[in-house]
């Protein structure tokens, strides 16, 4: 508290409990780089730039960037500029230096990894979220943020046909994560807690097992590392082209039985709907039955 008060008000003199004044004459008033009206003008220009980009998306070639590694370092300064550039200068740099290095994920001709995931409503919503910029780590920080997240995830659970126990009204509920990898990690941490309760030690962690197909995303094994599950306890269940690279449910059941017989505690099965490498779909119902 003393250090906070010292920086905010002056130097605390412990003998008297008073604060010596701080000389602020050297400080400069912060000037926002854009006024409200300038922001309004530049925001319109940015929307026009984005709209023009999407309007030409079908004809942009090549879809995959053809630049060489390290190209951008040759185009930009070695150190950060002392003074800011104007909006027009920044956009000129975007056109000259950034666009050539873009692989256009939103192009209808882009077929790698997974499908394009931007939309005009989504981009408008991003503008609003960025403007509000609330941090919803507790209800009081922004009740609307917390409650909207709860409600919309209940909508999602109902749309997926999940049991009521997965909904906030049934003792469950969800939280939006930043990436699929984060979601996998959170799910695995929850499974670890369910399997071990509060008894989480190196010894107990060495006895839990996790299962996923050989087509599952690498984030599953990374989540094991984060959760403290030894990678040797990760069971990679085989697939084959004959089944569309879907998880072999019989092999899964055999692996679980073998682990139980050997004193392990099965904690989590990760089933995938559309793997990154082969777009394989595991039989969720059959995996659930196991």
PDB file of C-alpha atoms in Angstrom:
ATOM      1  CA  UNK A   1       0.000   0.000   0.000  1.00  0.00           C
ATOM      2  CA  UNK A   2       2.833   2.377   0.840  1.00  0.00           C
ATOM      3  CA  UNK A   3       4.424   1.846  -2.563  1.00  0.00           C
ATOM      4  CA  UNK A   4       1.086   2.436  -4.281  1.00  0.00           C
ATOM      5  CA  UNK A   5       0.467   5.611  -2.311  1.00  0.00           C
ATOM      6  CA  UNK A   6       4.017   6.764  -2.910  1.00  0.00           C
ATOM      7  CA  UNK A   7       3.658   6.505  -6.649  1.00  0.00           C
ATOM      8  CA  UNK A   8       0.210   8.072  -6.637  1.00  0.00           C
ATOM      9  CA  UNK A   9       0.500  10.861  -4.105  1.00  0.00           C
ATOM     10  CA  UNK A  10       4.089  11.322  -3.023  1.00  0.00           C
ATOM     11  CA  UNK A  11       6.656   9.867  -0.658  1.00  0.00           C
ATOM     12  CA  UNK A  12       5.301   8.486   2.615  1.00  0.00           C
ATOM     13  CA  UNK A  13       7.145   9.821   5.637  1.00  0.00           C
ATOM     14  CA  UNK A  14       6.750   7.047   8.191  1.00  0.00           C
ATOM     15  CA  UNK A  15       7.625   9.278  11.145  1.00  0.00           C
ATOM     16  CA  UNK A  16       4.757  11.691  10.509  1.00  0.00           C
ATOM     17  CA  UNK A  17       2.418   9.640   8.354  1.00  0.00           C
ATOM     18  CA  UNK A  18       2.318  12.482   5.826  1.00  0.00           C
ATOM     19  CA  UNK A  19       3.202  12.549   2.145  1.00  0.00           C
ATOM     20  CA  UNK A  20       5.912  14.703   0.635  1.00  0.00           C
ATOM     21  CA  UNK A  21       4.729  16.248  -2.648  1.00  0.00           C
ATOM     22  CA  UNK A  22       6.115  14.818  -5.893  1.00  0.00           C
ATOM     23  CA  UNK A  23       7.369  17.111  -8.640  1.00  0.00           C
ATOM     24  CA  UNK A  24       5.254  16.380 -11.726  1.00  0.00           C
ATOM     25  CA  UNK A  25       6.590  19.275 -13.762  1.00  0.00           C
ATOM     26  CA  UNK A  26       8.584  16.931 -16.013  1.00  0.00           C
ATOM     27  CA  UNK A  27       5.528  14.832 -16.867  1.00  0.00           C
ATOM     28  CA  UNK A  28       3.624  15.357 -20.096  1.00  0.00           C
ATOM     29  CA  UNK A  29      -0.126  15.087 -20.499  1.00  0.00           C
ATOM     30  CA  UNK A  30      -1.031  12.033 -22.561  1.00  0.00           C
ATOM     31  CA  UNK A  31      -2.566  12.882 -25.886  1.00  0.00           C
ATOM     32  CA  UNK A  32      -4.672  10.189 -27.505  1.00  0.00           C
ATOM     33  CA  UNK A  33      -3.396   9.494 -31.024  1.00  0.00           C
ATOM     34  CA  UNK A  34      -6.901   9.805 -32.477  1.00  0.00           C
ATOM     35  CA  UNK A  35      -9.770  12.052 -31.508  1.00  0.00           C
ATOM     36  CA  UNK A  36     -13.310  10.682 -31.498  1.00  0.00           C
ATOM     37  CA  UNK A  37     -14.016  12.234 -34.888  1.00  0.00           C
ATOM     38  CA  UNK A  38     -10.709  10.997 -36.317  1.00  0.00           C
ATOM     39  CA  UNK A  39     -11.553   7.532 -35.024  1.00  0.00           C
ATOM     40  CA  UNK A  40     -14.956   7.725 -36.698  1.00  0.00           C
ATOM     41  CA  UNK A  41     -13.308   8.678 -40.000  1.00  0.00           C
ATOM     42  CA  UNK A  42     -10.579   6.008 -39.845  1.00  0.00           C
ATOM     43  CA  UNK A  43     -13.040   3.330 -38.761  1.00  0.00           C
ATOM     44  CA  UNK A  44     -15.059   3.969 -41.921  1.00  0.00           C
ATOM     45  CA  UNK A  45     -11.854   3.674 -43.947  1.00  0.00           C
ATOM     46  CA  UNK A  46     -10.976   0.401 -42.227  1.00  0.00           C
ATOM     47  CA  UNK A  47     -14.414  -1.046 -42.940  1.00  0.00           C
ATOM     48  CA  UNK A  48     -14.020  -0.021 -46.601  1.00  0.00           C
ATOM     49  CA  UNK A  49     -10.613  -1.727 -46.718  1.00  0.00           C
ATOM     50  CA  UNK A  50     -12.026  -4.942 -45.235  1.00  0.00           C
ATOM     51  CA  UNK A  51     -15.080  -4.869 -47.499  1.00  0.00           C
ATOM     52  CA  UNK A  52     -12.886  -4.392 -50.575  1.00  0.00           C
ATOM     53  CA  UNK A  53     -10.659  -7.270 -49.422  1.00  0.00           C
ATOM     54  CA  UNK A  54     -13.631  -9.618 -49.077  1.00  0.00           C
ATOM     55  CA  UNK A  55     -15.189  -8.419 -52.321  1.00  0.00           C
ATOM     56  CA  UNK A  56     -12.026  -9.499 -54.167  1.00  0.00           C
ATOM     57  CA  UNK A  57     -11.496 -12.700 -52.141  1.00  0.00           C
ATOM     58  CA  UNK A  58     -12.609 -15.029 -54.922  1.00  0.00           C
ATOM     59  CA  UNK A  59      -9.978 -13.670 -57.314  1.00  0.00           C
ATOM     60  CA  UNK A  60      -6.984 -13.258 -54.958  1.00  0.00           C
ATOM     61  CA  UNK A  61      -4.056 -15.314 -56.212  1.00  0.00           C
ATOM     62  CA  UNK A  62      -1.983 -16.946 -54.950  1.00  0.00           C
ATOM     63  CA  UNK A  63      -4.003 -18.099 -51.963  1.00  0.00           C
ATOM     64  CA  UNK A  64      -0.856 -19.363 -50.271  1.00  0.00           C
ATOM     65  CA  UNK A  65       1.832 -16.742 -49.817  1.00  0.00           C
ATOM     66  CA  UNK A  66       4.936 -17.224 -51.951  1.00  0.00           C
ATOM     67  CA  UNK A  67       7.328 -15.076 -49.887  1.00  0.00           C
ATOM     68  CA  UNK A  68      10.554 -16.487 -48.475  1.00  0.00           C
ATOM     69  CA  UNK A  69      11.119 -16.913 -44.722  1.00  0.00           C
ATOM     70  CA  UNK A  70      12.482 -13.724 -43.164  1.00  0.00           C
ATOM     71  CA  UNK A  71      11.061 -11.444 -45.843  1.00  0.00           C
ATOM     72  CA  UNK A  72       9.365  -9.119 -43.364  1.00  0.00           C
ATOM     73  CA  UNK A  73      12.493  -8.433 -41.295  1.00  0.00           C
ATOM     74  CA  UNK A  74      14.086  -6.957 -44.408  1.00  0.00           C
ATOM     75  CA  UNK A  75      11.146  -4.613 -44.927  1.00  0.00           C
ATOM     76  CA  UNK A  76      10.621  -3.291 -41.392  1.00  0.00           C
ATOM     77  CA  UNK A  77      12.920  -1.277 -39.077  1.00  0.00           C
ATOM     78  CA  UNK A  78      15.277  -3.169 -36.789  1.00  0.00           C
ATOM     79  CA  UNK A  79      13.874  -1.355 -33.740  1.00  0.00           C
ATOM     80  CA  UNK A  80      10.430   0.003 -32.933  1.00  0.00           C
ATOM     81  CA  UNK A  81       9.906   3.553 -34.232  1.00  0.00           C
ATOM     82  CA  UNK A  82      10.156   6.330 -31.671  1.00  0.00           C
ATOM     83  CA  UNK A  83       7.164   8.183 -33.039  1.00  0.00           C
ATOM     84  CA  UNK A  84       3.896   6.655 -34.267  1.00  0.00           C
ATOM     85  CA  UNK A  85       2.992   6.504 -37.928  1.00  0.00           C
ATOM     86  CA  UNK A  86      -0.216   7.948 -39.259  1.00  0.00           C
ATOM     87  CA  UNK A  87      -3.122   5.669 -40.074  1.00  0.00           C
ATOM     88  CA  UNK A  88      -2.504   6.164 -43.795  1.00  0.00           C
ATOM     89  CA  UNK A  89       1.167   5.227 -43.403  1.00  0.00           C
ATOM     90  CA  UNK A  90       0.260   2.092 -41.469  1.00  0.00           C
ATOM     91  CA  UNK A  91      -2.267   1.026 -44.104  1.00  0.00           C
ATOM     92  CA  UNK A  92       0.290   1.661 -46.829  1.00  0.00           C
ATOM     93  CA  UNK A  93       2.653  -0.697 -44.985  1.00  0.00           C
ATOM     94  CA  UNK A  94      -0.144  -3.263 -44.738  1.00  0.00           C
ATOM     95  CA  UNK A  95      -0.663  -3.137 -48.484  1.00  0.00           C
ATOM     96  CA  UNK A  96       3.031  -3.132 -49.347  1.00  0.00           C
ATOM     97  CA  UNK A  97       4.506  -5.498 -46.746  1.00  0.00           C
ATOM     98  CA  UNK A  98       1.773  -7.503 -45.037  1.00  0.00           C
ATOM     99  CA  UNK A  99      -0.539  -8.499 -47.876  1.00  0.00           C
ATOM    100  CA  UNK A 100       2.214 -10.244 -49.892  1.00  0.00           C
ATOM    101  CA  UNK A 101       2.919 -12.412 -46.846  1.00  0.00           C
ATOM    102  CA  UNK A 102      -0.701 -13.373 -46.278  1.00  0.00           C
ATOM    103  CA  UNK A 103      -2.055 -16.859 -46.772  1.00  0.00           C
ATOM    104  CA  UNK A 104      -5.714 -16.113 -47.350  1.00  0.00           C
ATOM    105  CA  UNK A 105      -7.556 -18.438 -44.969  1.00  0.00           C
ATOM    106  CA  UNK A 106     -10.927 -16.907 -45.814  1.00  0.00           C
ATOM    107  CA  UNK A 107     -10.577 -17.577 -49.543  1.00  0.00           C
ATOM    108  CA  UNK A 108     -13.062 -20.047 -51.061  1.00  0.00           C
ATOM    109  CA  UNK A 109      -9.991 -21.655 -52.648  1.00  0.00           C
ATOM    110  CA  UNK A 110      -8.308 -22.377 -49.292  1.00  0.00           C
ATOM    111  CA  UNK A 111      -8.698 -26.062 -48.408  1.00  0.00           C
ATOM    112  CA  UNK A 112      -5.996 -26.644 -45.776  1.00  0.00           C
ATOM    113  CA  UNK A 113      -6.425 -27.354 -42.052  1.00  0.00           C
ATOM    114  CA  UNK A 114     -10.012 -26.266 -41.411  1.00  0.00           C
ATOM    115  CA  UNK A 115     -12.634 -24.061 -42.991  1.00  0.00           C
ATOM    116  CA  UNK A 116     -12.776 -20.277 -43.030  1.00  0.00           C
ATOM    117  CA  UNK A 117     -14.379 -19.003 -39.851  1.00  0.00           C
ATOM    118  CA  UNK A 118     -14.971 -15.265 -40.225  1.00  0.00           C
ATOM    119  CA  UNK A 119     -18.299 -13.660 -41.017  1.00  0.00           C
ATOM    120  CA  UNK A 120     -19.553 -10.122 -41.442  1.00  0.00           C
ATOM    121  CA  UNK A 121     -21.719 -10.321 -38.284  1.00  0.00           C
ATOM    122  CA  UNK A 122     -18.741 -11.764 -36.397  1.00  0.00           C
ATOM    123  CA  UNK A 123     -16.487  -8.892 -37.458  1.00  0.00           C
ATOM    124  CA  UNK A 124     -19.087  -6.353 -36.390  1.00  0.00           C
ATOM    125  CA  UNK A 125     -19.423  -8.138 -33.048  1.00  0.00           C
ATOM    126  CA  UNK A 126     -15.633  -8.043 -32.632  1.00  0.00           C
ATOM    127  CA  UNK A 127     -15.730  -4.272 -33.007  1.00  0.00           C
ATOM    128  CA  UNK A 128     -18.305  -4.029 -30.244  1.00  0.00           C
ATOM    129  CA  UNK A 129     -16.458  -6.435 -27.933  1.00  0.00           C
ATOM    130  CA  UNK A 130     -13.190  -4.559 -28.432  1.00  0.00           C
ATOM    131  CA  UNK A 131     -14.882  -1.247 -27.695  1.00  0.00           C
ATOM    132  CA  UNK A 132     -16.486  -2.541 -24.475  1.00  0.00           C
ATOM    133  CA  UNK A 133     -13.308  -4.481 -23.545  1.00  0.00           C
ATOM    134  CA  UNK A 134     -14.715  -5.946 -20.340  1.00  0.00           C
ATOM    135  CA  UNK A 135     -12.845  -8.651 -18.416  1.00  0.00           C
ATOM    136  CA  UNK A 136     -15.476 -11.110 -17.245  1.00  0.00           C
ATOM    137  CA  UNK A 137     -13.585 -13.082 -14.628  1.00  0.00           C
ATOM    138  CA  UNK A 138     -16.345 -12.525 -12.065  1.00  0.00           C
ATOM    139  CA  UNK A 139     -20.003 -11.523 -12.257  1.00  0.00           C
ATOM    140  CA  UNK A 140     -19.594  -8.066 -10.742  1.00  0.00           C
ATOM    141  CA  UNK A 141     -16.924  -7.055 -13.280  1.00  0.00           C
ATOM    142  CA  UNK A 142     -19.611  -7.066 -15.940  1.00  0.00           C
ATOM    143  CA  UNK A 143     -22.868  -8.859 -15.163  1.00  0.00           C
ATOM    144  CA  UNK A 144     -24.015  -8.705 -18.790  1.00  0.00           C
ATOM    145  CA  UNK A 145     -20.822 -10.418 -19.977  1.00  0.00           C
ATOM    146  CA  UNK A 146     -21.061 -13.264 -17.460  1.00  0.00           C
ATOM    147  CA  UNK A 147     -24.770 -13.848 -17.924  1.00  0.00           C
ATOM    148  CA  UNK A 148     -24.683 -13.643 -21.717  1.00  0.00           C
ATOM    149  CA  UNK A 149     -21.898 -16.242 -21.788  1.00  0.00           C
ATOM    150  CA  UNK A 150     -23.902 -18.543 -19.525  1.00  0.00           C
ATOM    151  CA  UNK A 151     -27.090 -18.177 -21.558  1.00  0.00           C
ATOM    152  CA  UNK A 152     -25.508 -18.642 -24.991  1.00  0.00           C
ATOM    153  CA  UNK A 153     -23.555 -21.706 -23.897  1.00  0.00           C
ATOM    154  CA  UNK A 154     -26.759 -23.200 -22.569  1.00  0.00           C
ATOM    155  CA  UNK A 155     -28.223 -22.508 -26.031  1.00  0.00           C
ATOM    156  CA  UNK A 156     -25.288 -24.390 -27.554  1.00  0.00           C
ATOM    157  CA  UNK A 157     -25.701 -27.304 -25.176  1.00  0.00           C
ATOM    158  CA  UNK A 158     -29.389 -27.577 -26.033  1.00  0.00           C
ATOM    159  CA  UNK A 159     -28.660 -27.345 -29.771  1.00  0.00           C
ATOM    160  CA  UNK A 160     -26.184 -30.223 -29.391  1.00  0.00           C
ATOM    161  CA  UNK A 161     -28.736 -32.278 -27.488  1.00  0.00           C
ATOM    162  CA  UNK A 162     -26.616 -32.472 -24.343  1.00  0.00           C
ATOM    163  CA  UNK A 163     -28.076 -33.789 -21.125  1.00  0.00           C
ATOM    164  CA  UNK A 164     -29.491 -31.179 -18.738  1.00  0.00           C
ATOM    165  CA  UNK A 165     -26.578 -31.834 -16.362  1.00  0.00           C
ATOM    166  CA  UNK A 166     -24.338 -30.046 -18.884  1.00  0.00           C
ATOM    167  CA  UNK A 167     -26.409 -26.868 -18.626  1.00  0.00           C
ATOM    168  CA  UNK A 168     -26.069 -24.128 -16.022  1.00  0.00           C
ATOM    169  CA  UNK A 169     -29.638 -24.842 -14.913  1.00  0.00           C
ATOM    170  CA  UNK A 170     -28.685 -28.458 -14.219  1.00  0.00           C
ATOM    171  CA  UNK A 171     -25.521 -27.877 -12.250  1.00  0.00           C
ATOM    172  CA  UNK A 172     -23.223 -27.726 -15.265  1.00  0.00           C
ATOM    173  CA  UNK A 173     -22.561 -24.851 -17.629  1.00  0.00           C
ATOM    174  CA  UNK A 174     -19.731 -23.776 -19.868  1.00  0.00           C
ATOM    175  CA  UNK A 175     -17.064 -21.140 -20.283  1.00  0.00           C
ATOM    176  CA  UNK A 176     -15.847 -19.825 -23.637  1.00  0.00           C
ATOM    177  CA  UNK A 177     -12.153 -20.503 -24.183  1.00  0.00           C
ATOM    178  CA  UNK A 178      -9.827 -18.619 -26.512  1.00  0.00           C
ATOM    179  CA  UNK A 179      -8.809 -21.633 -28.597  1.00  0.00           C
ATOM    180  CA  UNK A 180      -9.663 -25.292 -29.101  1.00  0.00           C
ATOM    181  CA  UNK A 181      -6.358 -26.180 -27.417  1.00  0.00           C
ATOM    182  CA  UNK A 182      -7.390 -24.229 -24.311  1.00  0.00           C
ATOM    183  CA  UNK A 183     -10.761 -25.994 -24.291  1.00  0.00           C
ATOM    184  CA  UNK A 184      -9.044 -29.392 -24.524  1.00  0.00           C
ATOM    185  CA  UNK A 185      -6.793 -28.493 -21.602  1.00  0.00           C
ATOM    186  CA  UNK A 186      -9.694 -27.308 -19.440  1.00  0.00           C
ATOM    187  CA  UNK A 187     -11.664 -30.472 -20.228  1.00  0.00           C
ATOM    188  CA  UNK A 188      -8.695 -32.660 -19.340  1.00  0.00           C
ATOM    189  CA  UNK A 189      -8.132 -30.780 -16.077  1.00  0.00           C
ATOM    190  CA  UNK A 190     -11.796 -31.347 -15.211  1.00  0.00           C
ATOM    191  CA  UNK A 191     -11.456 -35.049 -16.006  1.00  0.00           C
ATOM    192  CA  UNK A 192      -8.348 -35.238 -13.832  1.00  0.00           C
ATOM    193  CA  UNK A 193     -10.210 -33.701 -10.891  1.00  0.00           C
ATOM    194  CA  UNK A 194     -13.165 -36.052 -11.382  1.00  0.00           C
ATOM    195  CA  UNK A 195     -10.853 -39.070 -11.458  1.00  0.00           C
ATOM    196  CA  UNK A 196      -8.669 -38.090  -8.512  1.00  0.00           C
ATOM    197  CA  UNK A 197     -10.819 -35.715  -6.480  1.00  0.00           C
ATOM    198  CA  UNK A 198      -8.535 -33.592  -4.313  1.00  0.00           C
ATOM    199  CA  UNK A 199      -5.788 -36.209  -4.150  1.00  0.00           C
ATOM    200  CA  UNK A 200      -3.602 -34.776  -6.917  1.00  0.00           C
ATOM    201  CA  UNK A 201       0.029 -35.766  -6.407  1.00  0.00           C
ATOM    202  CA  UNK A 202       2.807 -37.035  -8.592  1.00  0.00           C
ATOM    203  CA  UNK A 203       2.003 -40.558  -7.486  1.00  0.00           C
ATOM    204  CA  UNK A 204      -1.717 -40.373  -8.272  1.00  0.00           C
ATOM    205  CA  UNK A 205      -1.106 -38.584 -11.580  1.00  0.00           C
ATOM    206  CA  UNK A 206       1.157 -41.429 -12.643  1.00  0.00           C
ATOM    207  CA  UNK A 207      -1.823 -43.756 -12.452  1.00  0.00           C
ATOM    208  CA  UNK A 208      -4.398 -41.972 -14.630  1.00  0.00           C
ATOM    209  CA  UNK A 209      -4.711 -42.606 -18.365  1.00  0.00           C
ATOM    210  CA  UNK A 210      -6.010 -40.589 -21.318  1.00  0.00           C
ATOM    211  CA  UNK A 211      -7.263 -41.983 -24.652  1.00  0.00           C
ATOM    212  CA  UNK A 212      -7.547 -40.471 -28.135  1.00  0.00           C
ATOM    213  CA  UNK A 213      -7.254 -41.684 -31.708  1.00  0.00           C
ATOM    214  CA  UNK A 214      -4.066 -41.423 -33.733  1.00  0.00           C
ATOM    215  CA  UNK A 215      -5.846 -38.707 -35.753  1.00  0.00           C
ATOM    216  CA  UNK A 216      -6.547 -36.484 -32.734  1.00  0.00           C
ATOM    217  CA  UNK A 217      -5.006 -33.019 -32.547  1.00  0.00           C
ATOM    218  CA  UNK A 218      -1.605 -32.647 -30.875  1.00  0.00           C
ATOM    219  CA  UNK A 219      -3.258 -30.382 -28.297  1.00  0.00           C
ATOM    220  CA  UNK A 220      -4.473 -33.505 -26.487  1.00  0.00           C
ATOM    221  CA  UNK A 221      -0.929 -34.611 -25.670  1.00  0.00           C
ATOM    222  CA  UNK A 222       0.019 -31.029 -24.819  1.00  0.00           C
ATOM    223  CA  UNK A 223      -2.938 -30.900 -22.428  1.00  0.00           C
ATOM    224  CA  UNK A 224      -1.593 -34.053 -20.766  1.00  0.00           C
ATOM    225  CA  UNK A 225       1.679 -32.225 -20.126  1.00  0.00           C
ATOM    226  CA  UNK A 226      -0.145 -29.256 -18.624  1.00  0.00           C
ATOM    227  CA  UNK A 227      -2.285 -31.513 -16.431  1.00  0.00           C
ATOM    228  CA  UNK A 228       0.743 -33.441 -15.205  1.00  0.00           C
ATOM    229  CA  UNK A 229      -0.285 -36.690 -16.879  1.00  0.00           C
ATOM    230  CA  UNK A 230       2.833 -38.595 -18.030  1.00  0.00           C
ATOM    231  CA  UNK A 231       2.899 -38.942 -21.811  1.00  0.00           C
ATOM    232  CA  UNK A 232       3.496 -42.664 -21.421  1.00  0.00           C
ATOM    233  CA  UNK A 233      -0.029 -42.758 -19.967  1.00  0.00           C
ATOM    234  CA  UNK A 234      -1.499 -41.330 -23.160  1.00  0.00           C
ATOM    235  CA  UNK A 235      -3.065 -44.143 -25.162  1.00  0.00           C
ATOM    236  CA  UNK A 236      -3.055 -43.559 -28.915  1.00  0.00           C
ATOM    237  CA  UNK A 237      -5.930 -45.661 -30.271  1.00  0.00           C
ATOM    238  CA  UNK A 238      -5.418 -46.868 -33.854  1.00  0.00           C
ATOM    239  CA  UNK A 239      -7.543 -46.001 -36.867  1.00  0.00           C
ATOM    240  CA  UNK A 240      -7.701 -47.256 -40.436  1.00  0.00           C
ATOM    241  CA  UNK A 241      -8.762 -46.044 -43.847  1.00  0.00           C
ATOM    242  CA  UNK A 242     -11.391 -48.775 -43.918  1.00  0.00           C
ATOM    243  CA  UNK A 243     -13.361 -46.950 -41.205  1.00  0.00           C
ATOM    244  CA  UNK A 244     -12.647 -43.439 -42.473  1.00  0.00           C
ATOM    245  CA  UNK A 245      -9.913 -43.074 -39.835  1.00  0.00           C
ATOM    246  CA  UNK A 246     -12.497 -43.230 -37.061  1.00  0.00           C
ATOM    247  CA  UNK A 247     -11.333 -44.408 -33.645  1.00  0.00           C
ATOM    248  CA  UNK A 248     -11.327 -48.213 -33.275  1.00  0.00           C
ATOM    249  CA  UNK A 249     -13.850 -48.555 -30.444  1.00  0.00           C
ATOM    250  CA  UNK A 250     -12.973 -52.215 -29.821  1.00  0.00           C
ATOM    251  CA  UNK A 251      -9.293 -51.279 -29.450  1.00  0.00           C
ATOM    252  CA  UNK A 252     -10.334 -48.464 -27.108  1.00  0.00           C
ATOM    253  CA  UNK A 253     -12.321 -50.833 -24.908  1.00  0.00           C
ATOM    254  CA  UNK A 254      -9.457 -53.328 -24.820  1.00  0.00           C
ATOM    255  CA  UNK A 255      -6.968 -50.592 -23.840  1.00  0.00           C
ATOM    256  CA  UNK A 256      -9.205 -49.414 -20.994  1.00  0.00           C
ATOM    257  CA  UNK A 257      -9.705 -52.953 -19.664  1.00  0.00           C
ATOM    258  CA  UNK A 258      -5.966 -53.598 -19.846  1.00  0.00           C
ATOM    259  CA  UNK A 259      -5.187 -50.412 -17.933  1.00  0.00           C
ATOM    260  CA  UNK A 260      -7.733 -51.192 -15.220  1.00  0.00           C
ATOM    261  CA  UNK A 261      -6.242 -54.672 -14.832  1.00  0.00           C
ATOM    262  CA  UNK A 262      -2.806 -53.058 -14.437  1.00  0.00           C
ATOM    263  CA  UNK A 263      -3.939 -50.677 -11.703  1.00  0.00           C
ATOM    264  CA  UNK A 264      -4.477 -47.528 -13.776  1.00  0.00           C
ATOM    265  CA  UNK A 265      -7.459 -45.170 -13.524  1.00  0.00           C
ATOM    266  CA  UNK A 266      -8.947 -44.199 -16.918  1.00  0.00           C
ATOM    267  CA  UNK A 267      -9.700 -40.483 -16.696  1.00  0.00           C
ATOM    268  CA  UNK A 268     -10.557 -39.134 -20.134  1.00  0.00           C
ATOM    269  CA  UNK A 269     -11.447 -40.207 -23.660  1.00  0.00           C
ATOM    270  CA  UNK A 270     -11.073 -37.523 -26.322  1.00  0.00           C
ATOM    271  CA  UNK A 271     -13.350 -38.188 -29.292  1.00  0.00           C
ATOM    272  CA  UNK A 272     -13.068 -35.967 -32.346  1.00  0.00           C
ATOM    273  CA  UNK A 273     -15.635 -34.702 -34.837  1.00  0.00           C
ATOM    274  CA  UNK A 274     -13.586 -33.754 -37.898  1.00  0.00           C
ATOM    275  CA  UNK A 275      -9.870 -34.221 -37.284  1.00  0.00           C
ATOM    276  CA  UNK A 276      -7.430 -31.660 -38.663  1.00  0.00           C
ATOM    277  CA  UNK A 277      -5.352 -34.208 -40.569  1.00  0.00           C
ATOM    278  CA  UNK A 278      -8.063 -36.351 -42.196  1.00  0.00           C
ATOM    279  CA  UNK A 279     -11.480 -34.858 -41.264  1.00  0.00           C
ATOM    280  CA  UNK A 280     -12.257 -38.130 -39.485  1.00  0.00           C
ATOM    281  CA  UNK A 281     -15.317 -38.464 -37.272  1.00  0.00           C
ATOM    282  CA  UNK A 282     -15.196 -40.762 -34.280  1.00  0.00           C
ATOM    283  CA  UNK A 283     -18.368 -42.666 -33.408  1.00  0.00           C
ATOM    284  CA  UNK A 284     -19.355 -40.475 -30.461  1.00  0.00           C
ATOM    285  CA  UNK A 285     -22.256 -42.699 -29.387  1.00  0.00           C
ATOM    286  CA  UNK A 286     -20.129 -45.837 -29.392  1.00  0.00           C
ATOM    287  CA  UNK A 287     -17.298 -44.074 -27.547  1.00  0.00           C
ATOM    288  CA  UNK A 288     -19.824 -42.817 -25.014  1.00  0.00           C
ATOM    289  CA  UNK A 289     -21.110 -46.333 -24.448  1.00  0.00           C
ATOM    290  CA  UNK A 290     -17.573 -47.469 -23.619  1.00  0.00           C
TER     291      UNK A 290
END
